[in-house]
Coordinates of C-alpha atoms and ligand atoms in Angstrom, one line a residue:
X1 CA 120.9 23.2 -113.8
X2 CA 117.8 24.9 -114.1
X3 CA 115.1 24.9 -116.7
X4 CA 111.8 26.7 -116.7
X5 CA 108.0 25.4 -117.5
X6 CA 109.5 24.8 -121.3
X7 CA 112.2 23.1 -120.8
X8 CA 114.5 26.0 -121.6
X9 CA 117.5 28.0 -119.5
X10 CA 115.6 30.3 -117.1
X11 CA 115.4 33.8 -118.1
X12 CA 116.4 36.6 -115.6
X13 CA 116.2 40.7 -115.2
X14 CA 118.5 42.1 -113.4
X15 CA 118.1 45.5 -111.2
X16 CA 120.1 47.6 -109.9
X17 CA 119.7 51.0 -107.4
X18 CA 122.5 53.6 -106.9
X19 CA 122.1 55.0 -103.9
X20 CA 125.2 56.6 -102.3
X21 CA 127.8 54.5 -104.1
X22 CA 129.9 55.9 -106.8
X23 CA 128.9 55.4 -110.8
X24 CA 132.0 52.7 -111.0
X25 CA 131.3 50.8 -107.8
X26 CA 127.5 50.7 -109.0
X27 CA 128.3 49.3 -112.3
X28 CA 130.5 46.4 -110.9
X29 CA 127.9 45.5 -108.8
X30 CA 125.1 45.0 -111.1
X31 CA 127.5 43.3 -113.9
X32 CA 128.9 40.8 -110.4
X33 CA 125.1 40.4 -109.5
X34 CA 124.3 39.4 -113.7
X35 CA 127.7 36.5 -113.4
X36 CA 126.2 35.2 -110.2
X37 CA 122.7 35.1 -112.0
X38 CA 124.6 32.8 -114.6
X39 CA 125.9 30.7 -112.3
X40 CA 123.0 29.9 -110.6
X41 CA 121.9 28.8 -114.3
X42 CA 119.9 31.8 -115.6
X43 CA 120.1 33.4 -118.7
X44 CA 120.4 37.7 -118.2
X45 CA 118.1 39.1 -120.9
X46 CA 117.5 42.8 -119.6
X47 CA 119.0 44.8 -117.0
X48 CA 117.7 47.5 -115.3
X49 CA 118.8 50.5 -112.9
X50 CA 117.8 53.9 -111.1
X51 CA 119.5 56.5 -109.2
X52 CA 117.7 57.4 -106.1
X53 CA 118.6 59.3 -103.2
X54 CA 117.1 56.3 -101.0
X55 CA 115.6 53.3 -101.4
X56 CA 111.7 53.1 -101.8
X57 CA 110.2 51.6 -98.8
X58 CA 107.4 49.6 -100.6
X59 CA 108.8 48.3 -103.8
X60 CA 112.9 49.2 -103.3
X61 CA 113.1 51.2 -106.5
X62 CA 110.5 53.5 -107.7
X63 CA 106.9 52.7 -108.7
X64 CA 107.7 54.1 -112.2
X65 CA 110.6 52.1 -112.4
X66 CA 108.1 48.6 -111.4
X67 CA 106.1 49.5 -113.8
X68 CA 108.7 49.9 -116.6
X69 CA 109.4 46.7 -115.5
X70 CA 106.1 45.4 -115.6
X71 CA 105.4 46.3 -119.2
X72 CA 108.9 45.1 -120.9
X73 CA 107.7 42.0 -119.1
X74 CA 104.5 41.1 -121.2
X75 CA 107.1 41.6 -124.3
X76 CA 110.2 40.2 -123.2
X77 CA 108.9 37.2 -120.6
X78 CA 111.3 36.4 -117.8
X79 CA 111.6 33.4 -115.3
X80 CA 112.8 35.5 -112.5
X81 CA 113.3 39.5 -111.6
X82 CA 116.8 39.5 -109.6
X83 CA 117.7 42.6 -107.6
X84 CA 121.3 43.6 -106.4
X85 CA 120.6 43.8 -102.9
X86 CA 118.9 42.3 -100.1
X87 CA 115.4 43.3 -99.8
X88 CA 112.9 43.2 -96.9
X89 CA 110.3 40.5 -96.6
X90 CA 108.1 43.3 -97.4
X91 CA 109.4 44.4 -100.7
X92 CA 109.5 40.8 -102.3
X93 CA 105.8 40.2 -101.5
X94 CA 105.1 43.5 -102.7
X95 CA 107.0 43.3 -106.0
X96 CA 105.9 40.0 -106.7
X97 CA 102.6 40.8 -106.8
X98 CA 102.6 43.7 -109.3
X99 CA 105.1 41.8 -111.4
X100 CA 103.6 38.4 -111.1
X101 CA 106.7 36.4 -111.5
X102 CA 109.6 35.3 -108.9
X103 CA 111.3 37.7 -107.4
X104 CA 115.1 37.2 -106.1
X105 CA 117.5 39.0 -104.1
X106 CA 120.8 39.0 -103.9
X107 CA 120.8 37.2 -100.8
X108 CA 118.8 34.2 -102.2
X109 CA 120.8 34.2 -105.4
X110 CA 124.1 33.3 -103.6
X111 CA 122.1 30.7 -101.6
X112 CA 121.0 28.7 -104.5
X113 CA 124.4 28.8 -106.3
X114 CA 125.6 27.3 -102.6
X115 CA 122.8 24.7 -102.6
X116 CA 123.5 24.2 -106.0
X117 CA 127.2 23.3 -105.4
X118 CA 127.3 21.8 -101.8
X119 CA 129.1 18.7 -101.7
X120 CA 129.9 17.1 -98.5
X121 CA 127.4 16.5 -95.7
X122 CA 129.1 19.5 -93.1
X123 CA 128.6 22.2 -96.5
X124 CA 124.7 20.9 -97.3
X125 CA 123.6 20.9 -94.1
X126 CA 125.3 24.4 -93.6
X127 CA 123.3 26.2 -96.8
X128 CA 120.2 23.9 -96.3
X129 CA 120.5 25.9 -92.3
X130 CA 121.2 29.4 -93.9
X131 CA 118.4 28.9 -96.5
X132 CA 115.7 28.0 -93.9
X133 CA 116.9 31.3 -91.6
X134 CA 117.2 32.9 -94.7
X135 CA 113.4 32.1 -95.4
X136 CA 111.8 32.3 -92.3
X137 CA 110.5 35.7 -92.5
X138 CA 109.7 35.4 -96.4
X139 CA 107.4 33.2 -96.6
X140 CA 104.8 35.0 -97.8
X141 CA 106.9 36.4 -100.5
X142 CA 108.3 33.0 -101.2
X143 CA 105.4 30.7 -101.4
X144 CA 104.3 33.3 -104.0
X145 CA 107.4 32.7 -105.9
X146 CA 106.6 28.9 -105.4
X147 CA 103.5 29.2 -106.9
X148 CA 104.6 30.7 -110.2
X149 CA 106.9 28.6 -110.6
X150 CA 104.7 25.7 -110.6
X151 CA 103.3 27.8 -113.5
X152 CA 99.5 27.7 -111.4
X153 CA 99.2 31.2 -110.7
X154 CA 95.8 32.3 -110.4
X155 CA 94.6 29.6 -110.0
X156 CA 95.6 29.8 -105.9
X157 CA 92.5 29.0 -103.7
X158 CA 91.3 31.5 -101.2
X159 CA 93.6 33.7 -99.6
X160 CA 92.7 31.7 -95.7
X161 CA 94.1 28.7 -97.5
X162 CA 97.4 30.4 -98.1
X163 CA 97.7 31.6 -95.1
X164 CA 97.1 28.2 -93.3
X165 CA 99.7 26.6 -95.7
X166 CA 102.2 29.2 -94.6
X167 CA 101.8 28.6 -90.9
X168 CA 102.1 25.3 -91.9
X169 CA 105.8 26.2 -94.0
X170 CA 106.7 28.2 -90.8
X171 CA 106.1 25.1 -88.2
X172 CA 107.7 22.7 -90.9
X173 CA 110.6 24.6 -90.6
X174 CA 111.4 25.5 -87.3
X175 CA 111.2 21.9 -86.5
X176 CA 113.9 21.5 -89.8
X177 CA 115.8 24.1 -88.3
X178 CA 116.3 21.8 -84.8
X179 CA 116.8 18.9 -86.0
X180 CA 119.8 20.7 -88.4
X181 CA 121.4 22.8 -85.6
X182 CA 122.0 19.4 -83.7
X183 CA 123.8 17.7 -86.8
X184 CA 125.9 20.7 -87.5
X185 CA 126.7 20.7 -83.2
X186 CA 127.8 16.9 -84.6
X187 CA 130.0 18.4 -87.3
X188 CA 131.4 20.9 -85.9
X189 CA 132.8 18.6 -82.7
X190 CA 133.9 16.5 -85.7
X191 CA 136.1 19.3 -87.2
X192 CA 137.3 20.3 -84.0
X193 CA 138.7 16.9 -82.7
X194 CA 140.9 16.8 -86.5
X195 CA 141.9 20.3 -85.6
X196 CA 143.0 19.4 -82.0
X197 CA 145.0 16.5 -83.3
X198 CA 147.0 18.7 -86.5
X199 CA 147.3 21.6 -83.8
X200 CA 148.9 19.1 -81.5
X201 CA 151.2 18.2 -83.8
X202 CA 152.6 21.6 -84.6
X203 CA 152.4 21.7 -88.1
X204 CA 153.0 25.0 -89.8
X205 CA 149.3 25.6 -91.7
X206 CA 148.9 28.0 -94.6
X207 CA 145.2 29.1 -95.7
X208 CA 144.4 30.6 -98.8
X209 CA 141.8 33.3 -98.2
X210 CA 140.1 35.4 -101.1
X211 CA 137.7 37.2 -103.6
X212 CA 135.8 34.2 -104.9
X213 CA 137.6 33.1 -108.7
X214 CA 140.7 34.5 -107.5
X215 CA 142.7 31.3 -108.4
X216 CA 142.8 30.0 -104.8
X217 CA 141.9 26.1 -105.6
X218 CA 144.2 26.8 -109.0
X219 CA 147.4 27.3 -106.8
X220 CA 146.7 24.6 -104.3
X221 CA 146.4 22.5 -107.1
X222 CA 149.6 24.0 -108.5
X223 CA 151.7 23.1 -105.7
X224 CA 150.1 19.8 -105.7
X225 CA 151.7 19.1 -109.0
X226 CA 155.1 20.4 -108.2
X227 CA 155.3 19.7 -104.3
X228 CA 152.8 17.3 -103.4
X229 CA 153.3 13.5 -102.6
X230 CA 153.2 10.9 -105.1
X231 CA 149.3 10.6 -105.3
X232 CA 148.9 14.3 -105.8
X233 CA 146.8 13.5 -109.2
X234 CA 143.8 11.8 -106.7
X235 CA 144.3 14.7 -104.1
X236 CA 143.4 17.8 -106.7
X237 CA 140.7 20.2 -106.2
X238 CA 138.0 21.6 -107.7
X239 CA 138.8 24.6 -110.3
X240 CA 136.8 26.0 -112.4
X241 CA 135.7 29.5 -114.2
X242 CA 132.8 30.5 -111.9
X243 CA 131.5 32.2 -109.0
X244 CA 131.7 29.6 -106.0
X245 CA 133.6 26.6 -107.0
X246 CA 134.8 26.1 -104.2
X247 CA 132.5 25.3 -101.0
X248 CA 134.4 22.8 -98.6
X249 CA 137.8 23.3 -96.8
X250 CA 140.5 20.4 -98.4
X251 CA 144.0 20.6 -96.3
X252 CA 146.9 19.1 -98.3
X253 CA 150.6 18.7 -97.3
X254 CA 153.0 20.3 -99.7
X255 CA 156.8 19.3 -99.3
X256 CA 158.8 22.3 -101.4
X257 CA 162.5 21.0 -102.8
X258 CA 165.0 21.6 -100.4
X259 CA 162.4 23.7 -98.6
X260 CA 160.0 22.9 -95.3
X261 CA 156.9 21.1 -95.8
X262 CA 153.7 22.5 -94.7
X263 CA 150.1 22.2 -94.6
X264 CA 147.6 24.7 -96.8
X265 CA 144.2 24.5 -96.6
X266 CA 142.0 25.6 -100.4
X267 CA 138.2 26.8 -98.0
X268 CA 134.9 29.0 -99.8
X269 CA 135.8 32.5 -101.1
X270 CA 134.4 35.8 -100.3
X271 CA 132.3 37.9 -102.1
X272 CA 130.4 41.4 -101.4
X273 CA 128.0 41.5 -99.3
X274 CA 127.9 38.0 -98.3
X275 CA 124.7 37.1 -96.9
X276 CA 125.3 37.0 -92.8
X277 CA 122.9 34.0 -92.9
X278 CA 126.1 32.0 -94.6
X279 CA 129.0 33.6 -93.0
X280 CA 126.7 32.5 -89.8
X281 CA 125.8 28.7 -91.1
X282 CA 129.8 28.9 -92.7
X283 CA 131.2 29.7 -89.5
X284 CA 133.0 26.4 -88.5
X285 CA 134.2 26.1 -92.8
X286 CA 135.4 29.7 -92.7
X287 CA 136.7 29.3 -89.2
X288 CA 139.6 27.2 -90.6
X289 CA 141.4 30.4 -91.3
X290 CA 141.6 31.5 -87.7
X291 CA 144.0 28.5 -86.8
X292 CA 146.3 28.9 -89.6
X293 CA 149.4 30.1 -89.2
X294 CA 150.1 32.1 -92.3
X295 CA 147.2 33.6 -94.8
X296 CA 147.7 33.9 -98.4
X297 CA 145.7 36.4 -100.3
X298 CA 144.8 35.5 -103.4
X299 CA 143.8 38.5 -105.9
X300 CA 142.9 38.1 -109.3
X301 CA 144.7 41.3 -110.3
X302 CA 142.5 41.7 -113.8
X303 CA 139.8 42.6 -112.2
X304 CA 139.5 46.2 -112.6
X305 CA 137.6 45.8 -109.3
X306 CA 140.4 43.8 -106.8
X307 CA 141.1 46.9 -104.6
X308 CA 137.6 46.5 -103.2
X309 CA 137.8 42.6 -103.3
X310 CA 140.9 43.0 -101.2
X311 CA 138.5 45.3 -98.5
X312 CA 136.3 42.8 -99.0
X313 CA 138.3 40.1 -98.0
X314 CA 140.2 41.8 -95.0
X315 CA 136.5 42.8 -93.5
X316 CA 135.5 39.2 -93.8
X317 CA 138.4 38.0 -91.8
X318 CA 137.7 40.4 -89.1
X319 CA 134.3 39.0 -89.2
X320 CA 135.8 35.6 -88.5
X321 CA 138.3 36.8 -86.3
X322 CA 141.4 36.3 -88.4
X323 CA 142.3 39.5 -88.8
X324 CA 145.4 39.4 -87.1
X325 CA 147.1 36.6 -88.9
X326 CA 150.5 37.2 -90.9
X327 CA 149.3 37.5 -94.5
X328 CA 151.3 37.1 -98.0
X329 CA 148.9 38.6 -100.7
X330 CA 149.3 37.1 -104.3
X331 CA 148.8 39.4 -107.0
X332 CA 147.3 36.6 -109.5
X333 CA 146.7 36.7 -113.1
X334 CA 149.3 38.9 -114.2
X335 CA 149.2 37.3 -118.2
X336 CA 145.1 38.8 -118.4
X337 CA 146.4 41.7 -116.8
X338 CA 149.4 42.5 -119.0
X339 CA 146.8 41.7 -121.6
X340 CA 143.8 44.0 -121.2
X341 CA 146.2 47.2 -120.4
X342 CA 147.8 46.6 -124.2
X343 CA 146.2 48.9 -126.6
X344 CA 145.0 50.7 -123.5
X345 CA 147.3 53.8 -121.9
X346 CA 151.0 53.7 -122.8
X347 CA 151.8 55.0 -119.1
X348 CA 150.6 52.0 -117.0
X349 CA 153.5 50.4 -115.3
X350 CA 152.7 46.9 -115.1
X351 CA 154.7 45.3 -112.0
X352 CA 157.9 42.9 -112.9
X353 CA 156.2 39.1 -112.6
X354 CA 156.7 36.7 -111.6
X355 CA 158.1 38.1 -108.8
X356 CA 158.0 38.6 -104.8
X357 CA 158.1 42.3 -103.3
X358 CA 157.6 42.4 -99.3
X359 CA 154.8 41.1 -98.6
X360 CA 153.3 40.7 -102.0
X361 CA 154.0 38.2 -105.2
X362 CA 152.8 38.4 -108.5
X363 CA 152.4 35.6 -110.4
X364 CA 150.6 33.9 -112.9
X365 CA 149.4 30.2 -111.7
X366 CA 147.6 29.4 -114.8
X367 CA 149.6 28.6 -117.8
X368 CA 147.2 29.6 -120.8
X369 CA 150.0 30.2 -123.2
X370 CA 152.0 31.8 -120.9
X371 CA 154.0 28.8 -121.0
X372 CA 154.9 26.5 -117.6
X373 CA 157.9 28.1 -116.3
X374 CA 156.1 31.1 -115.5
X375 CA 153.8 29.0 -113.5
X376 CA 156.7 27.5 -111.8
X377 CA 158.3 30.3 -111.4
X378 CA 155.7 32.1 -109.8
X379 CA 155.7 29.0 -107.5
X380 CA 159.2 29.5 -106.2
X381 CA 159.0 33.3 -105.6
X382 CA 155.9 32.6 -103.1
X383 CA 157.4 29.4 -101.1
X384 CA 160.1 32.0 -100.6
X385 CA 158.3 34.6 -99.6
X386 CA 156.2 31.9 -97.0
X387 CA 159.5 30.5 -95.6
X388 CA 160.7 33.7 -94.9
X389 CA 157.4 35.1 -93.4
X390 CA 157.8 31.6 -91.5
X391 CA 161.2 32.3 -90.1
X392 CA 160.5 35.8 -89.1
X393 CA 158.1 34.1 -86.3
X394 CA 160.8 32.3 -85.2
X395 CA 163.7 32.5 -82.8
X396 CA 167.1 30.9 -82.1
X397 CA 167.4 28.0 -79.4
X398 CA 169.5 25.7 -77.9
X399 CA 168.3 22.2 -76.4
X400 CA 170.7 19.5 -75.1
X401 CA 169.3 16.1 -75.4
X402 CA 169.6 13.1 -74.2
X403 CA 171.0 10.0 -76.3
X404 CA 168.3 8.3 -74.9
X405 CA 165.7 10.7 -76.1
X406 CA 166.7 11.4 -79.7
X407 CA 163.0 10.4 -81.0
X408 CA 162.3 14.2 -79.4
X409 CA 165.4 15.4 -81.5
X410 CA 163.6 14.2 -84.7
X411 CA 160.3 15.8 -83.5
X412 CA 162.2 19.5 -82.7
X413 CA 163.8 19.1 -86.0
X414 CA 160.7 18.6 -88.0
X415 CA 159.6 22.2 -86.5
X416 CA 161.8 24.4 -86.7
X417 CA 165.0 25.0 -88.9
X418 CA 168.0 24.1 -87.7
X419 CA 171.5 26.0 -87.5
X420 CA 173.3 23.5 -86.2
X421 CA 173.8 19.5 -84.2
X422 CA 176.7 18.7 -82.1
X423 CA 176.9 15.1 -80.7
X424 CA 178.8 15.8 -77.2
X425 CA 179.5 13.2 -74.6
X426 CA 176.4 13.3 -72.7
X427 CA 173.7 15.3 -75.2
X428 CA 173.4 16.1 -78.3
X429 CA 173.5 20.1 -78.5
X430 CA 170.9 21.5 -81.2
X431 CA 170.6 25.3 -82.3
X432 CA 166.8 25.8 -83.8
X433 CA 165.3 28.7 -84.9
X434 CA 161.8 27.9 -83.9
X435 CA 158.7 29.3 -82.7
X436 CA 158.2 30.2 -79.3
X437 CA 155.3 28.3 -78.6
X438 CA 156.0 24.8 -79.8
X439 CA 159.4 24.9 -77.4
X440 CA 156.4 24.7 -75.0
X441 CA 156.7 20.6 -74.6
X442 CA 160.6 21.0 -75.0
X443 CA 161.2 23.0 -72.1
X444 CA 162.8 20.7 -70.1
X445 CA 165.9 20.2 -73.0
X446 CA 166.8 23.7 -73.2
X447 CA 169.9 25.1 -72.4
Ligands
GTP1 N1 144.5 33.8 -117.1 C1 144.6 33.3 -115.9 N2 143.6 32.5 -115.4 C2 143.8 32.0 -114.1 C3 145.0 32.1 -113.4 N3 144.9 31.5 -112.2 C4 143.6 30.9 -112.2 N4 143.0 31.2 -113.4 C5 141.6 30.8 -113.7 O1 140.7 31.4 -112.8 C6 139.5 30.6 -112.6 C7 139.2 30.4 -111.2 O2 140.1 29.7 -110.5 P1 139.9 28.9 -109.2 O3 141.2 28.4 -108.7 O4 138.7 27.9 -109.3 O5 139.4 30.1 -108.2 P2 139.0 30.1 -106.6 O6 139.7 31.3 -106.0 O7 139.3 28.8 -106.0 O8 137.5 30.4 -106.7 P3 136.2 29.8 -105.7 O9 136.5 28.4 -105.4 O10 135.1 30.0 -106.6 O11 136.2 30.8 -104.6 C8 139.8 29.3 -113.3 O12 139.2 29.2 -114.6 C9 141.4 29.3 -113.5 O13 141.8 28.6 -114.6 C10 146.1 32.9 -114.0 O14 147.2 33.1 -113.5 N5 145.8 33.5 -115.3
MG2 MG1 138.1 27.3 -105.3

């Protein structure tokens, strides 16, 4: 993690503008930007906001408000001054300079955590691609930052030198920025040839979509425990209390009791306002939703804030172009739920859990004293609610096939459900309710 000239956790300021939004939204944006400041390793000592009608061309919020800023500065010292938005190239090399210290963004917050948490090759060349485009037309702004946090400010050579070194960023860059576009051309033909393969052989595909710390990777890895192969303990994913965990797609097959086996695929989470840079550099990652059959949702229902996480969300996948997928939206963390309304209002109706209504399941999917059945439980209600999602897609047919051909008969049977097998004299007559398209390479059996 990070550490500042004294070996210490980085300090951080946080600040905030209201603009147009309302009081509420405002304050779970500013307390959202002070969690992602922790996970990217810095401690939040002061926060900060204003309420203007617009934002301040020069220095985003007001010059009063900088200056405020300036002077709690020389008696509460900070590593970095973090602001809740995205601001122009302008404004960072303009703040920077009265404040003297790093200035951050939102936008370059959620990069580092990513750079930070980037695993395989596809996900670090993707954020190293977004944090070049990203910086591009900041260098001037940046290469201040750089310079304080090398802890030699002032003591920067003429201002023609800094230029030249800038140029020099900006050439070493673009010629970064090639060379990177080519190996992610590389990648993405890679993920598209195992795509082609698993959409060849019909397999029904699940992706879990969501608000980042929802509980996504925590239900993959549930069903992995009570559904998966053997091996299931080497084949968990990552889970963990903070913003991001999650930054590569993992697909898994899960074979429910007495139930259809399908794949599901555990991919990055969403959060407002994510920088267009990453959705762009994330496209072939986040893409993986657009070929799944099924979405699940996942909400983390305690948050007083999931309404808006669930807009969030359903924006995104219109970004990505899966906006038209069937979805099943879990309602998740019902045990914190339950728990922050007691003491609260005695008229809050807490929904029954866990528990499948519609299109909707609520469900608790971490047992923290909640005990394991409810986890289990939970479980069952939403691999019923995804086979019968999966069966309303499908329709009844009939194929006659040949004794000879009964490795097809397997094949059929592993996609669809069937009703019913008669061996006659010359074919062996099976009813399937099945999807339309997958009858495609069947045609020539049906009846
Ligand atoms: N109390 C409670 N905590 C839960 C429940 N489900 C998940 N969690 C916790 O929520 C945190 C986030 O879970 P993850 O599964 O990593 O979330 P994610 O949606 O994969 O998040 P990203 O990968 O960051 O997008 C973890 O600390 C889980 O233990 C639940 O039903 N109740
Ligand atoms: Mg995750």
């Amino acid at each position: 993690m990070l550490e500042n000239q004294h070996n210490e956790t980085p300090r951080a300021y946080i600040v905030g503008l209201r603009t147009t939004q309302t009081e509420e939204r405002f304050r779970s944006s500013v307390d959202e930007c002070a969690t992602l400041a922790e996970a990217a390793g810095y401690e939040v000592v002061w926060i900060f906001t204003q309420n203007l009608p617009s934002v301040h061309k020069a220095t985003y919020v007001g010059e009063g408000k900088i200056e405020e800023i300036r002077d709690t500065l020389e008696n509460v010292p900070a590593d970095a001054v973090i602001f809740d938005d995205t601001l122009t190239p302008m404004q960072i090399r303009n703040i920077g300079k009265i404040l003297d210290t790093v200035v951050l963004d939102r936008t370059g917050l959620i990069l580092d955590i990513f750079s930070d948490r980037a695993q395989t090759r596809e996900a670090k060349l993707q954020v190293e691609s977004a944090k070049l485009q990203y910086m591009l037309p900041r260098l001037a702004g940046l290469r201040q930052n750089l310079d304080r946090q090398g802890g030699n400010s002032g003591a920067r050579s003429s201002r023609g030198a800094g230029e030249k070194q800038i140029e020099l960023d900006r050439r070493h860059i673009e010629h970064r920025m090639t060379i990177l576009r080519k190996e992610l051309a590389q990648v993405k033909q890679e993920r598209e040839t195992q795509r082609n393969r698993r959409l060849r052989t019909g397999e029904y595909l699940v992706a879990l979509v969501g608000y980042t710390n929802a509980g996504k990777s925590t239900l993959m890895n549930d069903l992995l425990q009570y559904y998966g192969d053997g091996k299931s303990k080497e084949k968990t994913v990552f889970e963990q209390d903070m913003l991001f965990a999650t930054l590569d797609t993992t697909i898994r097959r899960i074979s429910p009791k007495g139930g259809r086996s399908f794949l599901i695929s555990d991919t990055v989470g969403f959060i407002s306002a994510l920088p267009t840079a990453l959705v762009e550099a994330f496209h072939s990652t986040l893409e993986e939703a657009v070929y799944a059959d099924l979405l699940i949702q996942v909400v983390d229902y305690s948050d007083e804030d999931h309404a808006f996480q669930e807009e969030i969300t359903a924006k995104t996948l219109k970004e990505i172009g899966a906006g038209n997928i069937p979805m099943i939206t879990v309602y998740n963390k019902m045990d914190l739920y339950r728990e922050k309304q007691q003491g609260l209002a005695d008229n809050v109706i807490i929904p029954p859990f866990p528990q499948a209504k519609e299109d909707r399941v609520y469900t608790v999917l971490k047992d923290k004293g909640a005990g394991p059945e409810i986890v289990e439980k939970s479980l069952q209600e939403l691999i019923g609610l995804i086979e019968s999602k999966r069966s309303a897609e499908e329709e009844l047919h009939t194929f006659h096939i040949p004794y000879a051909q009964t490795g097809d008969l397997h094949k059929l049977k592993e996609l669809g459900l069937p009703v019913s097998e008669q061996y006659l004299e010359d074919y062996i007559e099976l009813q399937i309710r099945i999807r339309k398209e997958l009858c495609e390479e069947f045609r020539e059996y049906e009846a």
